[in-house]
Coordinates of C-alpha atoms in Angstrom, one line a residue:
Chain O
M377 CA 0.0 0.0 0.0
A378 CA 1.8 3.0 -1.1
K379 CA 3.1 5.2 -3.8
V380 CA 3.9 3.5 -7.0
K381 CA 5.3 4.6 -10.3
L382 CA 3.6 3.0 -13.2
I383 CA 2.0 5.8 -15.2
T384 CA 3.8 8.5 -13.2
R385 CA 7.1 6.9 -14.1
F386 CA 6.7 8.6 -17.5
F387 CA 5.9 11.9 -15.9
E388 CA 9.3 12.0 -14.4
I389 CA 11.2 11.1 -17.5
E390 CA 12.0 14.2 -19.5
D391 CA 10.3 14.4 -22.9
A392 CA 8.5 11.1 -22.4
N393 CA 5.8 12.6 -24.5
L394 CA 8.0 12.1 -27.5
L395 CA 8.1 8.7 -29.3
P396 CA 11.8 8.0 -29.2
I397 CA 12.0 8.6 -25.4
Y398 CA 8.8 6.7 -24.7
E399 CA 10.1 3.8 -26.8
A400 CA 13.5 3.9 -25.2
N401 CA 11.8 3.4 -21.8
G402 CA 9.9 0.3 -22.9
G403 CA 7.1 2.0 -24.7
Y404 CA 5.1 0.1 -27.4
A405 CA 6.5 -3.3 -26.3
A406 CA 3.1 -4.4 -25.0
A407 CA 1.2 -3.3 -28.1
R408 CA 3.9 -4.8 -30.4
K409 CA 3.6 -8.1 -28.5
V410 CA -0.2 -8.2 -28.7
V411 CA -0.2 -7.4 -32.4
T412 CA 2.7 -9.4 -33.7
E413 CA 1.9 -12.4 -31.6
S414 CA -1.7 -12.0 -32.8
W415 CA -3.2 -12.4 -29.4
P416 CA -6.8 -13.5 -29.7
P417 CA -9.4 -11.2 -28.0
D418 CA -10.0 -13.8 -25.3
K419 CA -6.4 -13.7 -24.2
I420 CA -6.5 -9.9 -23.9
F421 CA -9.8 -9.9 -21.9
S422 CA -8.6 -12.6 -19.6
T423 CA -5.3 -10.8 -19.0
V424 CA -7.0 -7.5 -18.1
K425 CA -9.7 -9.3 -16.1
A426 CA -7.0 -11.1 -14.1
A427 CA -5.4 -7.8 -13.3
N428 CA -8.7 -6.6 -11.8
L429 CA -8.3 -3.3 -13.7
R430 CA -11.3 -1.2 -13.0
G431 CA -12.7 1.6 -15.1
L432 CA -11.0 4.7 -13.7
G433 CA -13.4 7.3 -15.2
G434 CA -15.6 7.1 -12.2
A435 CA -17.9 4.1 -12.3
G436 CA -15.2 1.5 -11.6
F437 CA -16.6 -1.2 -14.0
P438 CA -14.1 -4.0 -14.5
A439 CA -12.3 -3.1 -17.8
G440 CA -11.7 -6.6 -19.3
M441 CA -15.3 -7.6 -18.7
K442 CA -16.6 -4.5 -20.5
W443 CA -14.6 -5.4 -23.6
S444 CA -16.0 -9.0 -23.6
F445 CA -19.5 -7.6 -24.1
V446 CA -19.0 -6.8 -27.7
P447 CA -20.8 -9.6 -29.6
K448 CA -18.3 -11.9 -31.3
D449 CA -20.5 -12.4 -34.3
A450 CA -21.2 -8.7 -34.9
E451 CA -20.5 -7.8 -38.5
G452 CA -19.2 -4.5 -39.8
P453 CA -17.2 -1.9 -38.1
K454 CA -16.7 -1.7 -34.3
Y455 CA -15.3 1.3 -32.5
L456 CA -13.2 2.1 -29.5
V457 CA -13.9 5.5 -28.0
V458 CA -11.6 7.1 -25.5
N459 CA -13.3 9.3 -23.0
A460 CA -11.0 12.2 -22.5
D461 CA -13.8 14.6 -21.6
E462 CA -12.4 15.1 -18.1
S463 CA -14.9 17.5 -16.6
E464 CA -15.8 16.2 -13.1
P465 CA -15.0 19.1 -10.7
G466 CA -11.8 18.2 -8.8
T467 CA -10.5 15.9 -11.6
F468 CA -7.4 16.6 -13.6
K469 CA -5.4 13.3 -13.9
D470 CA -6.2 12.6 -17.5
R471 CA -4.8 16.0 -18.5
H472 CA -1.5 15.0 -17.0
I473 CA -1.5 11.7 -19.0
M474 CA -2.3 13.4 -22.3
L475 CA 0.3 16.0 -21.7
K476 CA 3.2 13.9 -20.4
A477 CA 2.5 10.3 -21.6
P478 CA 0.2 10.5 -24.7
H479 CA 1.9 7.4 -26.2
L480 CA 0.9 5.4 -23.2
L481 CA -2.7 6.2 -23.9
L482 CA -2.3 5.4 -27.6
E483 CA -0.6 2.1 -26.8
G484 CA -3.4 1.1 -24.4
A485 CA -6.0 2.1 -27.0
I486 CA -4.3 0.0 -29.7
I487 CA -4.4 -3.0 -27.4
A488 CA -8.1 -2.4 -26.5
A489 CA -9.0 -1.9 -30.1
C490 CA -7.3 -5.3 -30.9
S491 CA -9.4 -6.9 -28.2
I492 CA -12.6 -5.9 -30.0
N493 CA -11.3 -5.9 -33.5
A494 CA -11.9 -2.2 -34.0
E495 CA -10.1 -0.4 -36.8
D496 CA -11.1 3.1 -35.7
I497 CA -10.4 4.8 -32.4
Y498 CA -12.1 8.1 -31.6
I499 CA -10.5 10.1 -28.8
Y500 CA -13.1 12.6 -27.5
V501 CA -11.1 15.4 -25.7
R502 CA -12.9 18.2 -23.8
G503 CA -12.8 21.4 -25.8
E504 CA -10.9 23.4 -23.1
Y505 CA -8.0 21.0 -23.2
Y506 CA -6.0 22.8 -26.0
Q507 CA -2.5 21.7 -24.9
P508 CA -3.5 18.0 -24.2
T509 CA -5.1 18.0 -27.7
Q510 CA -1.9 19.3 -29.3
S511 CA 0.1 16.7 -27.3
L512 CA -2.1 13.9 -28.7
E513 CA -2.0 15.3 -32.2
R514 CA 1.8 15.2 -32.2
A515 CA 1.8 11.7 -30.6
I516 CA -0.6 10.3 -33.2
E517 CA 1.5 11.7 -36.0
E518 CA 4.7 10.2 -34.5
A519 CA 3.0 6.8 -34.1
E520 CA 1.7 6.9 -37.6
D521 CA 5.1 7.7 -39.0
A522 CA 6.6 4.9 -37.0
G523 CA 4.0 2.4 -38.4
F524 CA 2.4 1.8 -35.0
L525 CA -0.9 3.4 -36.2
G526 CA -2.4 3.4 -39.7
K527 CA -2.1 0.5 -42.1
N528 CA -0.3 -2.7 -41.2
I529 CA 0.6 -1.7 -37.8
F530 CA 3.8 -3.3 -36.4
G531 CA 4.2 -5.0 -39.8
S532 CA 1.0 -7.0 -39.3
H533 CA -2.2 -7.1 -41.3
K534 CA -4.0 -4.9 -38.8
N535 CA -5.1 -1.4 -39.6
I536 CA -5.9 1.0 -36.8
K537 CA -6.7 4.7 -37.3
V538 CA -7.0 7.2 -34.4
H539 CA -9.3 10.2 -34.8
L540 CA -9.2 13.1 -32.5
H541 CA -12.6 14.7 -31.7
R542 CA -12.8 17.9 -29.7
G543 CA -15.7 18.5 -27.4
A544 CA -17.1 22.0 -27.1
G545 CA -17.9 22.6 -23.4
A546 CA -20.5 20.3 -21.9
Y547 CA -20.0 18.3 -18.7
I548 CA -22.7 15.9 -19.7
C549 CA -20.6 14.6 -22.6
G550 CA -18.4 12.7 -20.0
E551 CA -21.4 10.4 -19.7
E552 CA -20.7 7.7 -22.2
T553 CA -24.0 7.7 -24.2
A554 CA -24.0 11.5 -24.2
L555 CA -20.4 11.4 -25.5
L556 CA -21.5 9.1 -28.3
S557 CA -24.4 11.4 -29.2
S558 CA -22.0 14.4 -29.3
L559 CA -19.5 12.5 -31.3
E560 CA -22.2 11.7 -33.9
G561 CA -22.9 15.4 -34.3
F562 CA -25.9 15.7 -32.0
K563 CA -26.5 17.6 -28.8
G564 CA -24.9 15.7 -25.9
W565 CA -28.0 14.0 -24.8
P566 CA -27.7 10.6 -22.9
K567 CA -29.6 7.6 -24.1
L568 CA -31.4 4.9 -22.2
K569 CA -29.6 1.6 -21.8
P570 CA -30.1 -1.0 -23.1
P571 CA -29.1 -1.2 -25.9
F572 CA -25.6 -0.9 -24.3
P573 CA -23.0 0.7 -26.4
A574 CA -21.1 -2.6 -26.6
V575 CA -24.0 -3.8 -28.8
K576 CA -25.2 -0.6 -30.4
G577 CA -23.0 2.4 -29.8
L578 CA -21.3 4.9 -32.0
F579 CA -23.1 5.1 -35.4
S580 CA -25.2 2.2 -34.1
K581 CA -22.1 -0.1 -34.2
P582 CA -20.7 -2.1 -31.3
T583 CA -18.6 0.4 -29.3
I584 CA -16.4 0.3 -26.2
I585 CA -15.8 3.5 -24.3
N586 CA -12.9 3.7 -21.9
N587 CA -11.4 6.4 -19.8
V588 CA -7.9 7.7 -20.6
E589 CA -6.4 6.4 -17.4
T590 CA -7.9 3.0 -17.7
L591 CA -6.4 2.5 -21.1
S592 CA -3.1 3.9 -20.0
Y593 CA -2.8 1.1 -17.5
V594 CA -3.4 -1.6 -20.1
P595 CA 0.2 -1.7 -21.5
I596 CA 1.5 -1.8 -18.0
V597 CA -0.7 -4.8 -17.2
I598 CA 0.6 -6.6 -20.3
D599 CA 4.2 -5.7 -19.6
K600 CA 4.3 -6.5 -15.9
G601 CA 1.8 -9.3 -16.0
P602 CA -1.7 -9.3 -14.5
E603 CA -0.7 -11.0 -11.3
Y604 CA 1.8 -8.2 -10.5
F605 CA -0.8 -5.6 -11.2
A606 CA -3.6 -7.3 -9.2
K607 CA -1.4 -7.8 -6.2
L608 CA -0.5 -4.1 -6.0
G609 CA -4.1 -3.4 -5.0
V610 CA -6.6 -5.2 -2.9
E611 CA -9.2 -7.8 -3.7
R612 CA -11.3 -6.9 -6.8
N613 CA -9.5 -3.6 -7.0
G614 CA -6.4 -4.2 -8.9
G615 CA -3.3 -2.1 -9.2
A616 CA -3.1 1.6 -8.7
R617 CA -4.6 4.8 -9.9
L618 CA -3.9 8.4 -10.1
F619 CA -5.4 10.5 -7.3
G620 CA -5.8 14.2 -7.9
I621 CA -5.9 16.2 -4.7
S622 CA -6.8 19.8 -4.5
G623 CA -8.4 22.4 -2.3
H624 CA -7.0 23.3 1.1
V625 CA -4.0 21.0 1.0
K626 CA -0.3 21.9 1.1
K627 CA 0.8 20.0 -1.9
P628 CA -2.0 19.7 -4.4
G629 CA -1.2 17.4 -7.4
V630 CA -1.4 14.0 -8.9
Y631 CA -0.3 11.0 -6.8
E632 CA -0.2 7.5 -8.0
L633 CA -1.1 5.1 -5.2
S634 CA -2.0 1.4 -5.0
L635 CA -5.7 0.9 -4.5
G636 CA -6.4 0.3 -0.9
T637 CA -4.0 3.0 0.4
P638 CA -5.4 4.7 3.5
M639 CA -7.0 8.1 2.6
R640 CA -5.2 9.6 5.6
E641 CA -1.8 8.6 4.0
L642 CA -2.7 10.5 0.8
I643 CA -3.9 13.6 2.6
F644 CA -1.3 13.9 5.3
D645 CA 1.8 12.1 4.0
H646 CA 1.8 12.6 0.3
A647 CA -0.1 15.8 0.0
G648 CA 1.5 17.3 3.1
G649 CA -1.7 17.8 5.1
V650 CA -4.1 20.7 5.4
R651 CA -2.9 24.1 4.3
G652 CA -1.9 26.4 7.2
D653 CA -2.0 23.4 9.5
R654 CA -5.7 24.0 10.0
K655 CA -8.1 21.3 11.1
L656 CA -9.6 19.1 8.4
K657 CA -13.3 19.6 8.0
A658 CA -14.5 17.6 5.0
V659 CA -13.3 15.6 2.0
I660 CA -15.0 15.1 -1.3
P661 CA -13.4 11.8 -2.3
G662 CA -13.7 11.4 -6.0
G663 CA -15.2 14.4 -7.9
S664 CA -17.9 16.7 -6.8
S665 CA -20.7 14.2 -7.4
C666 CA -19.4 11.9 -4.6
P667 CA -21.1 12.1 -1.2
V668 CA -18.9 14.3 1.1
L669 CA -17.1 12.8 4.0
T670 CA -16.6 14.4 7.4
A671 CA -13.1 14.6 9.0
D672 CA -14.2 11.6 11.2
E673 CA -14.8 9.4 8.2
I674 CA -11.4 9.6 6.5
D675 CA -10.1 6.4 8.1
V676 CA -11.0 4.5 5.0
N677 CA -9.0 2.8 2.3
L678 CA -8.9 4.2 -1.2
D679 CA -10.6 1.5 -3.2
F680 CA -14.0 1.3 -4.9
D681 CA -15.4 -1.2 -2.5
S682 CA -14.3 0.5 0.8
L683 CA -15.7 3.9 -0.2
A684 CA -18.9 2.3 -1.3
K685 CA -19.2 0.6 2.1
I686 CA -19.3 3.9 3.9
G687 CA -21.8 5.3 1.5
S688 CA -19.6 7.3 -0.8
M689 CA -17.6 6.6 -4.0
L690 CA -14.1 6.6 -5.2
G691 CA -15.3 8.1 -8.4
S692 CA -12.7 9.8 -10.6
G693 CA -10.1 9.9 -7.8
G694 CA -10.3 13.7 -7.7
M695 CA -10.2 14.6 -4.1
I696 CA -11.2 18.0 -2.7
I697 CA -10.0 18.9 0.8
M698 CA -11.8 21.4 2.9
D699 CA -10.4 22.9 6.1
E700 CA -12.2 24.1 9.2
T701 CA -12.8 27.6 7.8
T702 CA -14.9 26.3 4.9
D703 CA -18.5 27.4 4.6
M704 CA -20.3 24.2 3.7
V705 CA -23.5 26.0 2.7
K706 CA -21.5 28.1 0.2
V707 CA -19.7 25.0 -1.2
L708 CA -23.0 23.2 -1.7
L709 CA -24.6 26.2 -3.4
R710 CA -21.6 26.2 -5.7
I711 CA -22.1 22.5 -6.5
C712 CA -25.8 23.0 -7.0
R713 CA -25.2 25.8 -9.5
F714 CA -22.8 23.5 -11.4
Y715 CA -25.3 20.7 -11.9
A716 CA -28.1 23.1 -12.7
F717 CA -26.0 24.7 -15.4
E718 CA -24.7 21.4 -16.8
S719 CA -28.0 19.5 -16.7
C720 CA -28.7 18.7 -20.4
G721 CA -32.4 19.4 -20.0
Q722 CA -33.6 16.1 -21.3
C723 CA -35.2 14.6 -18.1
T724 CA -37.7 16.7 -16.1
P725 CA -36.5 15.6 -12.6
C726 CA -32.9 16.7 -13.3
R727 CA -33.7 19.8 -15.4
E728 CA -36.3 21.2 -13.0
G729 CA -34.9 19.7 -9.8
T730 CA -31.4 21.0 -10.1
G731 CA -32.9 24.5 -10.6
W732 CA -35.1 24.1 -7.6
M733 CA -32.2 23.0 -5.4
T734 CA -30.1 25.9 -6.6
R735 CA -32.9 28.4 -5.8
I736 CA -33.4 26.9 -2.4
M737 CA -29.7 27.0 -1.7
E738 CA -29.5 30.6 -2.8
R739 CA -32.1 31.4 -0.3
V740 CA -30.4 29.4 2.5
A741 CA -27.0 30.8 1.7
S742 CA -28.3 34.4 1.7
G743 CA -29.8 33.9 5.2
E744 CA -33.4 34.1 3.9
G745 CA -34.1 30.4 4.2
T746 CA -36.3 28.5 6.6
S747 CA -35.9 25.1 8.2
Q748 CA -38.7 24.0 5.8
D749 CA -36.2 24.8 3.0
L750 CA -33.8 22.2 4.3
D751 CA -36.5 19.5 4.3
D752 CA -37.6 20.6 0.8
L753 CA -34.1 20.4 -0.4
Y754 CA -33.8 16.9 0.9
D755 CA -37.1 15.9 -0.7
V756 CA -36.2 17.4 -4.1
A757 CA -32.8 15.7 -4.1
G758 CA -34.6 12.4 -3.3
M759 CA -36.9 12.8 -6.2
I760 CA -34.1 13.3 -8.8
G761 CA -31.8 10.4 -7.9
G762 CA -32.6 7.3 -9.8
N763 CA -35.3 9.0 -11.9
T764 CA -33.2 10.1 -14.8
I765 CA -31.8 8.6 -18.0
C766 CA -28.2 9.2 -17.0
P767 CA -26.3 9.5 -13.7
L768 CA -26.1 13.3 -13.7
G769 CA -29.3 13.2 -11.7
D770 CA -27.7 11.1 -9.1
A771 CA -24.6 13.2 -9.3
A772 CA -26.6 16.3 -8.5
S773 CA -28.6 14.8 -5.7
L774 CA -25.9 12.9 -3.8
P775 CA -23.9 16.0 -2.7
V776 CA -27.1 17.7 -1.5
L777 CA -28.2 14.7 0.5
S778 CA -24.8 14.2 2.1
F779 CA -24.0 17.8 2.8
V780 CA -27.3 18.5 4.5
K781 CA -27.2 15.3 6.4
K782 CA -23.6 15.5 7.6
F783 CA -23.4 19.2 8.2
R784 CA -27.1 19.8 9.2
A785 CA -26.1 22.0 12.2
E786 CA -24.3 24.4 9.9
F787 CA -27.3 24.6 7.5
E788 CA -29.7 25.0 10.5
A789 CA -27.6 27.8 11.8
K790 CA -28.0 29.6 8.5
V791 CA -31.8 29.3 8.6
S792 CA -32.4 29.6 12.4
A793 CA -32.3 33.4 12.2
A794 CA -34.9 33.3 9.4
K795 CA -38.6 32.9 10.1
V796 CA -40.2 29.5 10.3
P797 CA -43.0 29.4 7.7
A798 CA -46.3 30.3 9.2
A799 CA -48.3 27.9 7.1
S800 CA -49.3 24.7 8.9
G801 CA -48.7 21.3 7.5
K802 CA -45.8 20.3 5.3
K803 CA -45.5 21.9 1.9
S804 CA -45.1 19.7 -1.1
A805 CA -41.7 20.1 -2.6
G806 CA -43.0 21.7 -5.7
E807 CA -44.7 24.6 -4.0
E808 CA -43.1 28.0 -3.8
I809 CA -39.7 26.7 -4.6
Chain P
M1420 CA -24.6 34.0 -49.3
S1421 CA -22.1 36.5 -48.1
V1422 CA -19.9 34.3 -45.8
S1423 CA -17.7 31.7 -47.4
F1424 CA -14.5 29.8 -46.4
P1425 CA -11.3 30.5 -48.4
D1426 CA -10.1 27.5 -50.4
K1427 CA -7.8 26.2 -47.7
E1428 CA -10.6 26.0 -45.2
K1429 CA -12.9 24.4 -47.7
K1430 CA -10.4 21.7 -48.2
R1431 CA -10.1 21.3 -44.4
V1432 CA -13.8 20.8 -44.2
E1433 CA -13.5 17.9 -46.6
E1434 CA -10.7 16.5 -44.4
I1435 CA -12.8 16.7 -41.3
I1436 CA -15.7 15.0 -42.9
E1437 CA -13.5 12.1 -43.9
H1438 CA -13.0 11.2 -40.3
Y1439 CA -16.6 10.1 -39.9
P1440 CA -18.9 7.6 -41.6
Q1441 CA -21.7 10.3 -41.3
K1442 CA -21.3 13.9 -42.4
K1443 CA -23.2 15.3 -39.5
A1444 CA -20.5 14.2 -37.1
A1445 CA -18.2 16.7 -38.6
I1446 CA -20.3 19.6 -37.3
G1447 CA -18.2 20.2 -34.1
D1448 CA -14.9 20.8 -35.9
V1449 CA -16.5 22.6 -38.8
L1450 CA -18.0 25.0 -36.3
Y1451 CA -14.6 25.6 -34.7
L1452 CA -13.2 26.3 -38.1
A1453 CA -16.0 28.7 -38.8
Q1454 CA -15.5 30.4 -35.5
K1455 CA -11.8 30.9 -36.2
Q1456 CA -12.5 32.2 -39.6
F1457 CA -15.4 34.5 -38.9
G1458 CA -14.9 35.4 -35.2
H1459 CA -18.2 34.1 -34.0
I1460 CA -21.1 32.0 -35.2
S1461 CA -23.7 34.5 -36.4
P1462 CA -27.0 33.3 -37.9
E1463 CA -25.4 33.8 -41.3
V1464 CA -22.5 31.5 -40.4
E1465 CA -25.0 29.0 -39.1
L1466 CA -26.6 29.0 -42.5
Y1467 CA -23.3 28.6 -44.3
V1468 CA -22.2 25.7 -42.1
A1469 CA -25.6 24.1 -42.6
S1470 CA -25.2 24.3 -46.3
L1471 CA -21.7 22.7 -46.1
L1472 CA -23.1 19.7 -44.1
D1473 CA -26.5 19.3 -45.7
L1474 CA -28.2 20.1 -42.5
P1475 CA -31.1 22.5 -41.6
A1476 CA -29.9 25.8 -40.2
S1477 CA -32.0 25.2 -37.1
Y1478 CA -30.1 22.0 -36.5
V1479 CA -26.8 24.0 -36.5
H1480 CA -28.3 26.6 -34.2
Q1481 CA -29.3 23.9 -31.7
I1482 CA -25.7 22.6 -31.6
V1483 CA -24.2 26.1 -31.3
T1484 CA -26.5 26.9 -28.4
F1485 CA -26.1 23.6 -26.6
Y1486 CA -22.3 23.8 -26.2
T1487 CA -20.6 26.6 -24.3
M1488 CA -17.5 27.0 -26.5
Y1489 CA -19.3 28.2 -29.7
L1490 CA -19.6 31.9 -29.6
E1491 CA -23.0 33.2 -30.6
N1492 CA -21.9 36.8 -30.1
P1493 CA -18.6 38.6 -30.8
V1494 CA -16.1 38.7 -27.9
G1495 CA -13.1 40.9 -27.2
K1496 CA -9.7 40.3 -28.6
H1497 CA -9.0 37.9 -25.7
L1498 CA -11.5 35.6 -24.1
M1499 CA -10.8 35.1 -20.4
L1500 CA -12.3 32.0 -18.7
L1501 CA -12.1 32.3 -15.0
C1502 CA -12.8 29.0 -13.2
N1503 CA -15.0 29.4 -10.1
N1504 CA -15.8 25.8 -9.3
V1505 CA -15.2 24.2 -5.9
S1506 CA -11.4 23.8 -5.8
C1507 CA -10.8 27.2 -7.3
M1508 CA -13.4 28.8 -5.0
L1509 CA -11.7 27.3 -2.0
C1510 CA -8.3 28.7 -3.2
G1511 CA -9.4 32.3 -3.9
A1512 CA -11.3 32.4 -7.2
E1513 CA -13.6 35.1 -5.7
D1514 CA -10.6 37.3 -5.1
M1515 CA -9.5 36.8 -8.7
L1516 CA -12.9 37.8 -10.0
A1517 CA -12.8 40.9 -7.8
K1518 CA -9.4 41.8 -9.1
V1519 CA -10.5 41.4 -12.7
E1520 CA -13.6 43.4 -12.0
K1521 CA -11.6 46.2 -10.4
K1522 CA -8.8 46.3 -12.8
L1523 CA -10.7 45.9 -16.0
G1524 CA -14.1 47.3 -14.9
I1525 CA -16.0 44.3 -16.3
G1526 CA -18.1 41.6 -14.7
P1527 CA -18.8 38.1 -16.0
G1528 CA -20.1 38.1 -19.5
E1529 CA -18.9 41.6 -20.2
T1530 CA -16.3 43.1 -22.6
T1531 CA -13.9 46.0 -21.9
K1532 CA -14.6 49.2 -23.7
D1533 CA -11.4 48.9 -25.7
N1534 CA -12.6 45.5 -26.8
K1535 CA -9.4 43.8 -25.4
F1536 CA -10.9 41.4 -22.9
T1537 CA -14.2 39.5 -22.5
L1538 CA -14.6 37.8 -19.1
W1539 CA -16.5 34.6 -18.5
T1540 CA -16.8 32.7 -15.3
V1541 CA -16.7 29.0 -16.1
E1542 CA -17.0 25.6 -14.6
C1543 CA -14.1 23.3 -13.7
L1544 CA -11.2 23.7 -16.2
G1545 CA -9.6 20.4 -15.0
A1546 CA -6.6 22.1 -13.5
C1547 CA -7.5 22.0 -9.8
E1548 CA -4.0 21.4 -8.6
M1549 CA -3.2 24.9 -9.9
A1550 CA -6.2 26.5 -8.3
P1551 CA -7.1 29.2 -8.7
C1552 CA -6.7 29.1 -12.5
L1553 CA -8.0 30.7 -15.6
M1554 CA -7.6 30.5 -19.3
I1555 CA -6.8 33.4 -21.7
D1556 CA -7.7 32.2 -25.2
D1557 CA -6.1 28.8 -25.4
K1558 CA -3.6 29.2 -22.6
L1559 CA -4.0 28.0 -19.1
Y1560 CA -2.6 30.0 -16.1
G1561 CA -2.6 28.6 -12.6
N1562 CA -1.5 29.1 -9.0
L1563 CA -2.7 32.6 -9.3
T1564 CA -2.5 35.3 -6.6
V1565 CA -3.9 38.8 -6.9
E1566 CA -0.4 40.1 -7.6
K1567 CA 0.3 37.4 -10.3
L1568 CA -3.0 38.1 -11.9
D1569 CA -2.3 41.8 -12.0
K1570 CA 1.0 41.2 -13.8
L1571 CA -0.6 38.6 -16.1
L1572 CA -3.3 41.0 -17.2
D1573 CA -0.6 43.7 -17.8
S1574 CA 1.4 41.3 -19.9
V1575 CA -1.3 40.5 -22.4
E1576 CA -1.1 42.5 -25.5

């Protein structure tokens, strides 16, 4: 349980974004092996499955299993889509990979494409990521020139082409079905599943969507062997991942730790503890949609299952640290505004609910709220979660539920000065909100 | 139709379309190209893009208005995107906004009188380890302080 250097190894090598340096440090050995030895898809799935590599975009779905969902008898093109639409507040790890180790991502994508027999890879990069896009453009060109991408890669009969697609500013497009809609030239509206993208995805063809970091671990899994990778982590949570830590912390940044590392170790040992040596108040463990933890809850190990056990999520690994001076009401208002702005508008509970929650929170934060507002907030949040096509609805409601529950006294203090509503009986959530 | 791409951009449109099995999928990059060429996506530009991709103009309008990075209106010479999401807020984004407001005399969504800067407050830019951060055009600046921001704004030509 500790710091490891698998992906971050390349961050420390100067110019590892360039092909000759990347190759000199063992780069493209895994993809070359898979392609030239003609590994059958089953061998690739089973290797990645044995490594217990989980999807590191947020959901934590086992990567190898996802690939095996593509129907073997499907005819016509299949696609691999790389989700580089990193937009979850508090998350910035993929930016580092694309800037400093773009070839690692390309190599992982080549291997994943081989596992589903895809000849086209689309990388969907968020529009604001200009430098990461340039870094990828250059890497793609280098890999094409070297014969690692394009026709007859590594001298084989395989053809793999990588297409870069720039997003244009919409958080929702990080959700995989919204991303596919966006990639097809539509608004980024999520779709109901089933059909799952593995069966009917991009341009209605079988499609696998993986996060940048997930794919970047694939060459490492093949190089070092699945057993090595699996053993680094804990049961069902193989290997390591990049944790991004920000907020009130002395050394914000990206830290690569084996899964199962204690959260306390990341905050206090690696990231140097709370800024100004203040007391810790709260932690958002994996992007702003994850339920907040109080300072008393941080004795938890950083793996998907341990965080789920205490009612939160490891999410994207983007951790936000808040010290004792933090106004939790203000933070929740900020989060509510974010989801209201980013709701795509397709499902009523999310479109209307995120607006309601924001308006209630504006009232509470300005000292004009009532204790009824807190109950209403809780009600509205409860009515969004689980009632929408995509997880943005849950993402918007989970912070509200957890902030109000865990920091109720702070919210009560904001409303205690305000008048309690005169009306008798409980309002329904829709009234006067 | 009064707006039209020069030949080089016309060729680029063809190249973009080639990346996709369906023409419609090229709309994102073609709009970026149009924005670069014409400054912003006016209704006239929407019509032009629609004609290039065999789409109704209303369809193009829906895309332009759904995504935040397509400019429906002209902006100043430099577009400043100030992040005010959680990590940046915790690290002083409000002070950065106050500084910009005081120094340039503009609030979110506004453009300076000399047309040099347009300010937008935006959601997470994915650079929380450098909070507070902002972008000016396509460049990211982080670890800002009021003093650093002051100098940065002075240094932009």
